[in-house]
Amino acid sequence: MAAFFLLVALVGAALGYWFNGSAVFGIFIAAVIALIYISVMVGRSTEVVMNMNHAREIHSATEAPQLWHVVEDMAMVASVPMPRVFIIDDPSPNAFATGNDPQHAAVAATTGLLQLMNREELEAVMGHEMSHVRNYDIRLQTIALALSAAITALVNFAGNFWWLGGGRSRDDDEDSEIGVLAIFGSILLVILAPLAASIAQMVLSRNREYLADAGSVELTRNPQGMIAALRKLENVQPMKQADPNSSALYITDPEKNAKHKRWFAHLFDTHPPLEDRIKRIEEM
Amino acid sequence: MNTTTIIILVVIVLLIAWGILIYNNLVNQRTHVQESWSQIDVQLQRRNDLIPNLVETVKGYSKHEADTLSKVTSLRAELSHVPADDHQQKMAVANQLTGALQSLIAVSENYPDLKASTEYSQLMEELSNTENKISYSRQLYNSTAANYNAKIQTFPANLIAGLGHFTKIDFLKAPEAAKQAPKVSFSDVK
C-alpha cells in the first residue's frame, strides 16, 4: 500500500517538474487528486464498481432465489450483515465482492455462474466472497483501485496537456544535462507508472485469493464444494464487459484466456493459477 | 490516609473493575450463543410452516405415499410440542424431521408430474434454503458455544464464571445422515 502512495507521489513529482518546474507542486496536486479519488471510491465504491461492471442490483429472493439464499447463509455463518446482491448478465462464470466494510458490502455474480454451479459450488464461491468481506480485503482492493484510477487519470491528463502544446517552457536556461535527464526520467516514469500500479495491485491481490479460498472452506465446511467450483472455473470463456481495473476483485481473472499470455504477462496476474488454488485446498 | 491504604484501595478498585469487565464479556458471549439459537428456532419454525404446503402438493400427485407423509406430519406436530428451552430435544426431533423430509423428497422423485410442477420446485428451493440455514445456524451455534465454553474454563475467567453461575453449553448434534455427507442438500432438484 505504501508503495502505491509513493507511486502517486512520484508521478505527481514528475508531472510537476515537467510542467511547472516544481516537483513539490506536482506532489501536492497528485495528493489532492488521489485523496479525491479515494474519498469518492470509499464513499461510493459499490455504485462505482458495480457501474463499471454493468451489474444490476436485486432486492429480494424472488429474482434469483438460490443466489439470494446462499448469500444469506454465508452472511449468517460469517456473522456479517447481509450484503447487497448484484447480477451481471454475462455467460462467463465469475463473482466478486466490493464495498468499504462488512456493513456496506456488496457481492455480484454473473448469470453464467448461476447457471454453471450447483448449490454447494455456489456456496463455495459466495463463501469466498464473504471471506473477502470479513477480512476487509474489499476495502484494501477499493483503495488500490482508486489509486490505480488516480494514476491513470494523472497520466492521461498529462498526455492530453502535452499534445495540446502545453508543458514546461523551454526558454528558461535550465537546459543543462541534469535538466534534460530529469525531463527524460519523468517522461519514462509517467509511461511506466500505470504498469507499476497494476503490478502492485496484482501482488496485493494474489495472496488474498488463497486466504479467501481457505476462509470459504471454513464457512461451508465443505472443501469438496470449493474444489468442484474452482474446477468448473477452469477453461471458461473470458468475460465480455469486465472493467480491467476491477479484475483483481473477481474470484477468477475475468480476462483470462483473452489473449495468449507471454511469460512476463504473469506479472500482471491478479490471481494465482487455479491448479495451485485447488492443490492448496486438497492439502488442507 | 497513608500511602499503603491508598495503594490497597486502588488495587481493590482495579480488581473489581477487572472482574466486571470479564463478567460482561462472559454475558456477551452467552448472549451470542442464545442469539444463534434463536436463528435456528426461526428456521425450524419456517420449515414447520412450509410442511403443510409441501404435504398438500405431494398428496395431489402421489396416492401411495401415505406413510411417508404421515411421518412428516407427526414429527412436525411433535416438534412444536417440545418445550422451547429444551434445545437438545428440539434439535433431536428436528433432525428426525430432516430425515423424514429427505425420504419424502426421495419418493417424490418417482412422480415426474410432481417434479415438473412449478409449485414443487419453488417449495424445493424454499425447503433446501431452510435446511441449509438450519445447518449453518447450528454450525454458528456450535462455534459460538465452543468459544464460550473455552472462555469459562480458562483462567482467570473461570473464577468469575464460577461466581456468576456460567455453565457449559452442550453442542447441537447434526442429523445422522449428515455425518457421511457434509451438508444436507437437495441441490440437484431444480
Short mmCIF file of C-alpha atoms in Angstrom, two decimals:
data_model
loop_
_atom_site.label_atom_id
_atom_site.label_comp_id
_atom_site.label_asym_id
_atom_site.label_seq_id
_atom_site.Cartn_x
_atom_site.Cartn_y
_atom_site.Cartn_z
CA MET A 1 0.00 0.00 0.00
CA ALA A 2 2.80 2.37 0.89
CA ALA A 3 4.38 1.63 -2.47
CA PHE A 4 1.14 2.77 -4.03
CA PHE A 5 1.20 6.16 -2.33
CA LEU A 6 4.85 6.54 -3.21
CA LEU A 7 4.00 5.85 -6.82
CA VAL A 8 1.29 8.51 -6.84
CA ALA A 9 3.72 10.99 -5.31
CA LEU A 10 6.41 10.13 -7.87
CA VAL A 11 4.05 10.58 -10.78
CA GLY A 12 2.96 13.87 -9.29
CA ALA A 13 6.54 14.97 -8.83
CA ALA A 14 7.43 14.03 -12.38
CA LEU A 15 4.44 15.83 -13.84
CA GLY A 16 5.01 18.84 -11.64
CA TYR A 17 8.62 19.08 -12.65
CA TRP A 18 7.73 18.64 -16.24
CA PHE A 19 5.06 21.29 -16.49
CA ASN A 20 5.79 23.70 -13.76
CA GLY A 21 9.41 23.17 -12.82
CA SER A 22 8.32 22.37 -9.30
CA ALA A 23 8.19 18.78 -8.09
CA VAL A 24 6.60 19.80 -4.79
CA PHE A 25 3.71 21.45 -6.60
CA GLY A 26 3.21 18.26 -8.59
CA ILE A 27 3.21 16.09 -5.48
CA PHE A 28 0.66 18.38 -3.90
CA ILE A 29 -1.67 18.18 -6.91
CA ALA A 30 -1.24 14.40 -7.11
CA ALA A 31 -2.01 14.02 -3.42
CA VAL A 32 -5.16 16.11 -3.79
CA ILE A 33 -6.31 14.09 -6.80
CA ALA A 34 -5.55 10.79 -5.06
CA LEU A 35 -7.45 11.92 -1.97
CA ILE A 36 -10.47 12.91 -4.05
CA TYR A 37 -10.39 9.56 -5.81
CA ILE A 38 -10.07 7.64 -2.56
CA SER A 39 -12.86 9.52 -0.82
CA VAL A 40 -15.19 9.15 -3.79
CA MET A 41 -14.34 5.47 -4.10
CA VAL A 42 -14.57 4.66 -0.42
CA GLY A 43 -17.83 6.56 -0.08
CA ARG A 44 -19.49 5.23 -3.19
CA SER A 45 -17.40 2.23 -4.10
CA THR A 46 -20.33 -0.09 -4.55
CA GLU A 47 -22.09 2.17 -7.04
CA VAL A 48 -18.91 2.97 -8.93
CA VAL A 49 -17.62 -0.58 -9.12
CA MET A 50 -21.00 -2.06 -10.00
CA ASN A 51 -21.49 0.52 -12.72
CA MET A 52 -18.07 -0.17 -14.17
CA ASN A 53 -19.02 -3.83 -14.38
CA HIS A 54 -22.58 -3.38 -15.68
CA ALA A 55 -24.17 -5.06 -12.68
CA ARG A 56 -27.81 -4.66 -11.68
CA GLU A 57 -28.97 -4.95 -8.11
CA ILE A 58 -31.58 -7.46 -6.98
CA HIS A 59 -33.66 -6.59 -3.97
CA SER A 60 -35.42 -9.78 -2.98
CA ALA A 61 -35.15 -13.53 -3.07
CA THR A 62 -37.76 -13.85 -5.83
CA GLU A 63 -35.43 -12.54 -8.54
CA ALA A 64 -32.72 -15.14 -8.00
CA PRO A 65 -33.78 -17.39 -5.13
CA GLN A 66 -30.78 -19.65 -4.95
CA LEU A 67 -28.19 -16.86 -5.12
CA TRP A 68 -30.06 -14.77 -2.58
CA HIS A 69 -30.47 -17.65 -0.16
CA VAL A 70 -26.88 -18.78 -0.47
CA VAL A 71 -25.63 -15.24 0.19
CA GLU A 72 -27.92 -15.09 3.23
CA ASP A 73 -26.46 -18.36 4.53
CA MET A 74 -22.88 -17.27 4.05
CA ALA A 75 -23.50 -13.87 5.66
CA MET A 76 -25.11 -15.59 8.62
CA VAL A 77 -22.34 -18.08 9.20
CA ALA A 78 -19.65 -15.42 8.67
CA SER A 79 -21.51 -13.23 11.21
CA VAL A 80 -21.60 -10.23 8.88
CA PRO A 81 -24.71 -8.30 7.79
CA MET A 82 -26.44 -9.33 4.58
CA PRO A 83 -24.62 -7.56 1.73
CA ARG A 84 -26.30 -6.04 -1.31
CA VAL A 85 -26.61 -8.53 -4.14
CA PHE A 86 -25.94 -7.78 -7.81
CA ILE A 87 -26.19 -9.79 -11.01
CA ILE A 88 -24.09 -9.29 -14.13
CA ASP A 89 -25.53 -10.51 -17.43
CA ASP A 90 -22.57 -12.42 -18.77
CA PRO A 91 -22.32 -16.09 -19.74
CA SER A 92 -18.81 -16.35 -18.29
CA PRO A 93 -18.99 -17.61 -14.69
CA ASN A 94 -17.50 -15.17 -12.21
CA ALA A 95 -18.22 -13.29 -9.00
CA PHE A 96 -16.76 -10.55 -6.83
CA ALA A 97 -17.30 -8.59 -3.66
CA THR A 98 -16.78 -4.90 -3.06
CA GLY A 99 -17.57 -2.20 -0.55
CA ASN A 100 -15.85 -0.41 2.25
CA ASP A 101 -16.56 -2.58 5.28
CA PRO A 102 -18.81 -5.53 6.15
CA GLN A 103 -21.68 -3.15 6.93
CA HIS A 104 -21.51 -1.67 3.42
CA ALA A 105 -20.58 -4.64 1.32
CA ALA A 106 -21.94 -5.92 -1.97
CA VAL A 107 -21.48 -9.14 -3.88
CA ALA A 108 -22.03 -9.74 -7.56
CA ALA A 109 -22.38 -12.92 -9.59
CA THR A 110 -22.65 -13.40 -13.33
CA THR A 111 -25.62 -15.19 -14.84
CA GLY A 112 -23.09 -17.70 -16.18
CA LEU A 113 -22.04 -18.57 -12.65
CA LEU A 114 -25.64 -19.15 -11.57
CA GLN A 115 -26.20 -21.48 -14.50
CA LEU A 116 -22.99 -23.45 -14.17
CA MET A 117 -22.78 -24.02 -10.43
CA ASN A 118 -24.90 -26.26 -8.24
CA ARG A 119 -25.84 -25.09 -4.78
CA GLU A 120 -22.77 -26.37 -2.98
CA GLU A 121 -20.42 -24.83 -5.52
CA LEU A 122 -22.29 -21.55 -5.39
CA GLU A 123 -21.93 -21.65 -1.63
CA ALA A 124 -18.19 -22.12 -2.01
CA VAL A 125 -17.93 -19.15 -4.38
CA MET A 126 -20.06 -16.91 -2.17
CA GLY A 127 -18.17 -18.13 0.88
CA HIS A 128 -15.00 -16.97 -0.86
CA GLU A 129 -16.57 -13.55 -1.43
CA MET A 130 -17.82 -13.32 2.16
CA SER A 131 -14.28 -14.08 3.35
CA HIS A 132 -13.07 -11.10 1.35
CA VAL A 133 -15.77 -9.05 3.06
CA ARG A 134 -14.93 -10.36 6.51
CA ASN A 135 -11.17 -9.85 6.07
CA TYR A 136 -11.64 -6.24 4.89
CA ASP A 137 -9.97 -7.23 1.61
CA ILE A 138 -12.72 -5.30 -0.10
CA ARG A 139 -11.59 -2.02 1.44
CA LEU A 140 -7.96 -2.68 0.52
CA GLN A 141 -8.91 -3.51 -3.04
CA THR A 142 -11.19 -0.50 -3.27
CA ILE A 143 -8.40 1.86 -2.24
CA ALA A 144 -5.95 0.13 -4.57
CA LEU A 145 -8.47 0.51 -7.35
CA ALA A 146 -8.92 4.21 -6.55
CA LEU A 147 -5.18 4.82 -6.58
CA SER A 148 -4.71 3.00 -9.90
CA ALA A 149 -7.54 5.03 -11.34
CA ALA A 150 -5.95 8.21 -9.97
CA ILE A 151 -2.62 7.35 -11.58
CA THR A 152 -4.34 6.59 -14.87
CA ALA A 153 -6.17 9.91 -14.68
CA LEU A 154 -2.99 11.87 -13.90
CA VAL A 155 -1.14 10.27 -16.76
CA ASN A 156 -4.00 10.78 -19.20
CA PHE A 157 -4.24 14.37 -18.15
CA ALA A 158 -0.53 14.83 -18.71
CA GLY A 159 -0.79 13.19 -22.10
CA ASN A 160 -3.59 15.47 -23.22
CA PHE A 161 -1.84 18.52 -21.92
CA TRP A 162 1.29 17.60 -23.76
CA TRP A 163 -0.47 17.10 -27.08
CA LEU A 164 -2.23 20.42 -26.66
CA GLY A 165 1.17 22.06 -26.68
CA GLY A 166 1.45 22.77 -23.02
CA GLY A 167 4.35 21.81 -20.91
CA ARG A 168 7.30 23.44 -19.44
CA SER A 169 8.61 26.47 -21.22
CA ARG A 170 11.90 25.66 -22.86
CA ASP A 171 13.08 29.25 -22.64
CA ASP A 172 14.45 29.16 -19.16
CA ASP A 173 18.10 28.46 -19.38
CA GLU A 174 17.98 25.30 -17.33
CA ASP A 175 18.65 23.01 -20.23
CA SER A 176 21.70 21.66 -18.56
CA GLU A 177 22.35 17.94 -18.74
CA ILE A 178 20.65 17.38 -15.42
CA GLY A 179 17.55 19.16 -16.61
CA VAL A 180 17.38 17.02 -19.74
CA LEU A 181 17.93 13.89 -17.68
CA ALA A 182 15.21 14.87 -15.24
CA ILE A 183 12.73 15.52 -18.04
CA PHE A 184 13.63 12.24 -19.71
CA GLY A 185 13.31 10.43 -16.37
CA SER A 186 9.95 11.94 -15.64
CA ILE A 187 8.60 11.02 -19.07
CA LEU A 188 9.77 7.46 -18.50
CA LEU A 189 8.18 7.42 -15.05
CA VAL A 190 4.89 8.68 -16.39
CA ILE A 191 4.90 5.94 -19.00
CA LEU A 192 5.81 3.21 -16.54
CA ALA A 193 3.66 4.29 -13.60
CA PRO A 194 0.40 2.71 -14.76
CA LEU A 195 2.29 -0.56 -15.29
CA ALA A 196 3.81 -0.38 -11.85
CA ALA A 197 0.42 0.42 -10.37
CA SER A 198 -1.12 -2.67 -11.88
CA ILE A 199 1.78 -4.88 -10.76
CA ALA A 200 1.41 -3.58 -7.20
CA GLN A 201 -2.35 -4.17 -7.31
CA MET A 202 -1.84 -7.71 -8.55
CA VAL A 203 0.71 -8.71 -5.93
CA LEU A 204 -1.64 -7.36 -3.29
CA SER A 205 -4.44 -9.44 -4.72
CA ARG A 206 -2.82 -12.83 -5.29
CA ASN A 207 -2.13 -13.86 -1.71
CA ARG A 208 -5.58 -12.74 -0.65
CA GLU A 209 -7.14 -15.26 -3.00
CA TYR A 210 -5.61 -18.22 -1.17
CA LEU A 211 -6.80 -16.78 2.10
CA ALA A 212 -10.33 -16.30 0.84
CA ASP A 213 -10.44 -19.86 -0.54
CA ALA A 214 -9.45 -21.19 2.86
CA GLY A 215 -11.92 -18.85 4.54
CA SER A 216 -14.69 -20.16 2.32
CA VAL A 217 -13.97 -23.74 3.35
CA GLU A 218 -14.01 -22.62 6.97
CA LEU A 219 -17.51 -21.20 6.42
CA THR A 220 -19.02 -24.03 4.39
CA ARG A 221 -17.05 -26.91 5.99
CA ASN A 222 -17.14 -28.35 2.53
CA PRO A 223 -13.75 -28.41 0.77
CA GLN A 224 -15.17 -30.63 -1.99
CA GLY A 225 -17.58 -27.86 -2.96
CA MET A 226 -14.73 -25.35 -3.27
CA ILE A 227 -12.63 -27.75 -5.33
CA ALA A 228 -15.56 -28.54 -7.61
CA ALA A 229 -16.30 -24.84 -8.05
CA LEU A 230 -12.68 -23.99 -8.90
CA ARG A 231 -12.52 -26.87 -11.39
CA LYS A 232 -15.61 -25.53 -13.12
CA LEU A 233 -13.92 -22.15 -13.37
CA GLU A 234 -11.02 -23.61 -15.31
CA ASN A 235 -11.12 -23.19 -19.08
CA VAL A 236 -14.04 -20.84 -19.23
CA GLN A 237 -14.60 -18.04 -21.71
CA PRO A 238 -13.40 -14.59 -20.64
CA MET A 239 -16.00 -12.04 -19.64
CA LYS A 240 -17.27 -9.60 -22.21
CA GLN A 241 -17.64 -6.43 -20.24
CA ALA A 242 -15.45 -6.69 -17.18
CA ASP A 243 -13.69 -3.49 -16.26
CA PRO A 244 -9.93 -4.15 -16.49
CA ASN A 245 -9.16 -2.13 -13.34
CA SER A 246 -11.52 -4.32 -11.30
CA SER A 247 -10.20 -7.68 -12.41
CA ALA A 248 -8.45 -8.14 -9.06
CA LEU A 249 -11.85 -8.18 -7.39
CA TYR A 250 -13.18 -11.21 -9.22
CA ILE A 251 -12.90 -14.80 -8.00
CA THR A 252 -11.01 -15.71 -11.15
CA ASP A 253 -9.36 -13.38 -13.61
CA PRO A 254 -12.20 -12.24 -15.90
CA GLU A 255 -9.80 -11.63 -18.79
CA LYS A 256 -8.13 -14.99 -18.55
CA ASN A 257 -7.54 -16.66 -21.93
CA ALA A 258 -8.46 -13.38 -23.58
CA LYS A 259 -5.11 -13.48 -25.33
CA HIS A 260 -2.14 -15.76 -25.31
CA LYS A 261 -0.04 -14.60 -22.47
CA ARG A 262 3.67 -14.28 -22.73
CA TRP A 263 5.73 -15.13 -19.68
CA PHE A 264 6.11 -11.58 -18.43
CA ALA A 265 2.35 -11.11 -18.55
CA HIS A 266 2.16 -13.27 -15.45
CA LEU A 267 3.49 -10.31 -13.51
CA PHE A 268 0.08 -8.81 -14.02
CA ASP A 269 -1.87 -11.86 -12.90
CA THR A 270 -4.35 -10.87 -10.28
CA HIS A 271 -4.97 -14.46 -9.29
CA PRO A 272 -2.79 -17.45 -8.59
CA PRO A 273 -3.23 -20.30 -11.07
CA LEU A 274 -6.37 -22.31 -10.36
CA GLU A 275 -4.38 -25.57 -10.14
CA ASP A 276 -2.39 -24.11 -7.25
CA ARG A 277 -5.53 -22.97 -5.51
CA ILE A 278 -7.12 -26.41 -5.87
CA LYS A 279 -3.96 -28.07 -4.62
CA ARG A 280 -3.84 -25.91 -1.51
CA ILE A 281 -7.41 -26.84 -0.60
CA GLU A 282 -6.77 -30.51 -1.21
CA GLU A 283 -3.87 -30.30 1.21
CA MET A 284 -5.95 -28.69 3.94
CA MET B 1 -4.85 8.15 54.87
CA ASN B 2 -1.38 6.82 54.44
CA THR B 3 0.11 5.57 51.20
CA THR B 4 -0.43 1.90 51.98
CA THR B 5 -4.19 2.34 52.37
CA ILE B 6 -4.37 4.24 49.10
CA ILE B 7 -2.45 1.52 47.26
CA ILE B 8 -4.67 -1.19 48.72
CA LEU B 9 -7.80 0.75 47.77
CA VAL B 10 -6.56 1.28 44.21
CA VAL B 11 -5.75 -2.41 43.87
CA ILE B 12 -9.22 -3.37 45.12
CA VAL B 13 -10.92 -0.96 42.71
CA LEU B 14 -8.84 -2.28 39.84
CA LEU B 15 -9.68 -5.86 40.77
CA ILE B 16 -13.39 -5.09 40.86
CA ALA B 17 -13.25 -3.24 37.53
CA TRP B 18 -11.39 -6.16 36.00
CA GLY B 19 -13.95 -8.60 37.38
CA ILE B 20 -16.79 -6.54 35.91
CA LEU B 21 -15.07 -6.49 32.51
CA ILE B 22 -14.71 -10.26 32.47
CA TYR B 23 -18.26 -10.72 33.69
CA ASN B 24 -19.64 -8.52 30.92
CA ASN B 25 -17.55 -10.32 28.38
CA LEU B 26 -19.00 -13.65 29.52
CA VAL B 27 -22.53 -12.29 29.37
CA ASN B 28 -21.87 -11.06 25.82
CA GLN B 29 -20.57 -14.42 24.72
CA ARG B 30 -23.50 -16.24 26.27
CA THR B 31 -25.88 -13.83 24.51
CA HIS B 32 -24.18 -14.68 21.23
CA VAL B 33 -24.94 -18.35 21.77
CA GLN B 34 -28.55 -17.56 22.66
CA GLU B 35 -28.87 -15.36 19.57
CA SER B 36 -27.64 -18.17 17.37
CA TRP B 37 -30.17 -20.47 18.96
CA SER B 38 -32.95 -18.08 18.05
CA GLN B 39 -31.65 -18.18 14.45
CA ILE B 40 -32.14 -21.94 14.49
CA ASP B 41 -35.55 -21.58 16.08
CA VAL B 42 -36.72 -19.16 13.40
CA GLN B 43 -35.65 -21.60 10.69
CA LEU B 44 -37.28 -24.59 12.38
CA GLN B 45 -40.49 -22.59 12.58
CA ARG B 46 -40.19 -21.60 8.92
CA ARG B 47 -39.76 -25.21 7.95
CA ASN B 48 -42.77 -26.21 10.02
CA ASP B 49 -44.77 -23.56 8.17
CA LEU B 50 -43.66 -24.93 4.82
CA ILE B 51 -44.56 -28.53 5.53
CA PRO B 52 -48.41 -28.38 5.22
CA ASN B 53 -48.00 -26.84 1.79
CA LEU B 54 -45.47 -29.45 0.76
CA VAL B 55 -47.60 -32.29 2.06
CA GLU B 56 -50.63 -30.97 0.14
CA THR B 57 -48.64 -30.65 -3.07
CA VAL B 58 -47.17 -34.13 -2.83
CA LYS B 59 -50.57 -35.58 -1.93
CA GLY B 60 -52.07 -34.13 -5.09
CA TYR B 61 -49.71 -36.13 -7.29
CA SER B 62 -48.97 -39.30 -5.35
CA LYS B 63 -51.60 -41.64 -3.95
CA HIS B 64 -49.42 -44.28 -2.32
CA GLU B 65 -47.13 -42.35 -0.04
CA ALA B 66 -49.40 -42.00 2.96
CA ASP B 67 -46.79 -43.47 5.35
CA THR B 68 -44.06 -41.07 4.43
CA LEU B 69 -46.45 -38.14 4.56
CA SER B 70 -47.91 -39.05 7.91
CA LYS B 71 -44.43 -39.47 9.39
CA VAL B 72 -43.52 -35.94 8.31
CA THR B 73 -46.79 -34.56 9.67
CA SER B 74 -46.49 -36.28 13.02
CA LEU B 75 -42.85 -35.24 13.52
CA ARG B 76 -43.84 -31.69 12.64
CA ALA B 77 -46.52 -31.80 15.35
CA GLU B 78 -44.10 -33.34 17.81
CA LEU B 79 -41.55 -30.62 17.15
CA SER B 80 -43.98 -27.85 18.03
CA HIS B 81 -44.72 -29.53 21.35
CA VAL B 82 -41.12 -29.75 22.56
CA PRO B 83 -40.60 -27.19 25.36
CA ALA B 84 -38.94 -24.09 23.94
CA ASP B 85 -35.91 -24.19 26.24
CA ASP B 86 -35.03 -27.84 25.67
CA HIS B 87 -32.59 -27.21 22.85
CA GLN B 88 -31.17 -30.72 22.71
CA GLN B 89 -34.57 -32.41 22.49
CA LYS B 90 -35.80 -29.89 19.93
CA MET B 91 -32.79 -30.48 17.74
CA ALA B 92 -33.17 -34.26 18.06
CA VAL B 93 -36.76 -34.11 16.78
CA ALA B 94 -35.77 -31.57 14.12
CA ASN B 95 -33.07 -33.94 12.90
CA GLN B 96 -35.58 -36.77 12.59
CA LEU B 97 -37.82 -34.42 10.64
CA THR B 98 -34.92 -33.63 8.31
CA GLY B 99 -34.55 -37.35 7.69
CA ALA B 100 -38.29 -37.81 7.08
CA LEU B 101 -38.31 -34.89 4.65
CA GLN B 102 -35.36 -36.39 2.80
CA SER B 103 -37.23 -39.65 2.29
CA LEU B 104 -40.27 -37.67 1.16
CA ILE B 105 -38.12 -35.93 -1.44
CA ALA B 106 -36.69 -39.28 -2.44
CA VAL B 107 -40.11 -40.83 -3.10
CA SER B 108 -41.24 -37.68 -4.90
CA GLU B 109 -38.56 -38.42 -7.46
CA ASN B 110 -40.84 -41.22 -8.73
CA TYR B 111 -43.52 -38.78 -9.83
CA PRO B 112 -42.41 -36.88 -12.94
CA ASP B 113 -45.55 -34.71 -12.99
CA LEU B 114 -44.90 -33.61 -9.44
CA LYS B 115 -41.25 -32.84 -10.16
CA ALA B 116 -42.23 -30.81 -13.20
CA SER B 117 -44.70 -28.57 -11.37
CA THR B 118 -43.51 -25.06 -10.60
CA GLU B 119 -45.11 -25.15 -7.20
CA TYR B 120 -43.00 -28.16 -6.28
CA SER B 121 -39.75 -26.62 -7.50
CA GLN B 122 -40.48 -23.43 -5.57
CA LEU B 123 -41.17 -25.49 -2.47
CA MET B 124 -37.93 -27.38 -3.02
CA GLU B 125 -35.92 -24.14 -3.18
CA GLU B 126 -37.64 -22.91 -0.02
CA LEU B 127 -37.01 -26.20 1.70
CA SER B 128 -33.35 -26.50 0.76
CA ASN B 129 -32.92 -22.89 1.78
CA THR B 130 -34.39 -23.60 5.21
CA GLU B 131 -32.50 -26.87 5.63
CA ASN B 132 -29.23 -25.14 4.77
CA LYS B 133 -30.00 -22.30 7.13
CA ILE B 134 -30.74 -24.78 9.89
CA SER B 135 -27.43 -26.49 9.35
CA TYR B 136 -25.48 -23.23 9.05
CA SER B 137 -27.10 -21.73 12.12
CA ARG B 138 -26.33 -24.94 14.01
CA GLN B 139 -22.73 -24.54 12.90
CA LEU B 140 -22.77 -20.96 14.15
CA TYR B 141 -24.35 -22.07 17.44
CA ASN B 142 -21.72 -24.74 17.96
CA SER B 143 -18.83 -22.44 17.21
CA THR B 144 -20.10 -19.66 19.49
CA ALA B 145 -20.78 -22.28 22.16
CA ALA B 146 -17.26 -23.64 21.74
CA ASN B 147 -15.79 -20.15 22.22
CA TYR B 148 -17.93 -19.59 25.28
CA ASN B 149 -17.10 -22.98 26.78
CA ALA B 150 -13.40 -22.41 26.26
CA LYS B 151 -13.69 -19.00 27.89
CA ILE B 152 -15.44 -20.15 31.06
CA GLN B 153 -12.89 -22.90 31.58
CA THR B 154 -9.75 -20.79 31.23
CA PHE B 155 -8.11 -18.85 33.99
CA PRO B 156 -8.92 -16.17 35.10
CA ALA B 157 -12.40 -16.06 33.56
CA ASN B 158 -13.25 -19.39 35.22
CA LEU B 159 -13.18 -17.68 38.64
CA ILE B 160 -15.82 -15.18 37.57
CA ALA B 161 -17.73 -17.88 35.68
CA GLY B 162 -17.96 -19.91 38.88
CA LEU B 163 -19.26 -16.93 40.87
CA GLY B 164 -21.75 -15.90 38.19
CA HIS B 165 -23.10 -19.41 37.52
CA PHE B 166 -21.97 -19.56 33.93
CA THR B 167 -22.30 -23.19 32.90
CA LYS B 168 -21.08 -25.11 29.92
CA ILE B 169 -23.36 -25.22 26.87
CA ASP B 170 -23.78 -28.53 25.05
CA PHE B 171 -23.23 -28.71 21.32
CA LEU B 172 -26.08 -29.49 18.98
CA LYS B 173 -25.86 -32.73 17.06
CA ALA B 174 -26.13 -32.90 13.30
CA PRO B 175 -28.59 -35.35 11.69
CA GLU B 176 -27.21 -38.89 11.35
CA ALA B 177 -27.08 -38.89 7.57
CA ALA B 178 -25.23 -35.59 7.51
CA LYS B 179 -22.25 -37.28 9.14
CA GLN B 180 -21.42 -39.02 5.90
CA ALA B 181 -22.25 -36.20 3.53
CA PRO B 182 -21.01 -32.88 4.85
CA LYS B 183 -24.19 -30.93 4.10
CA VAL B 184 -27.86 -31.69 3.74
CA SER B 185 -28.55 -30.85 0.17
CA PHE B 186 -31.48 -31.03 -2.17
CA SER B 187 -29.49 -29.07 -4.66
CA ASP B 188 -29.87 -31.36 -7.62
CA VAL B 189 -33.62 -30.92 -7.52
CA LYS B 190 -34.04 -27.86 -9.64
#
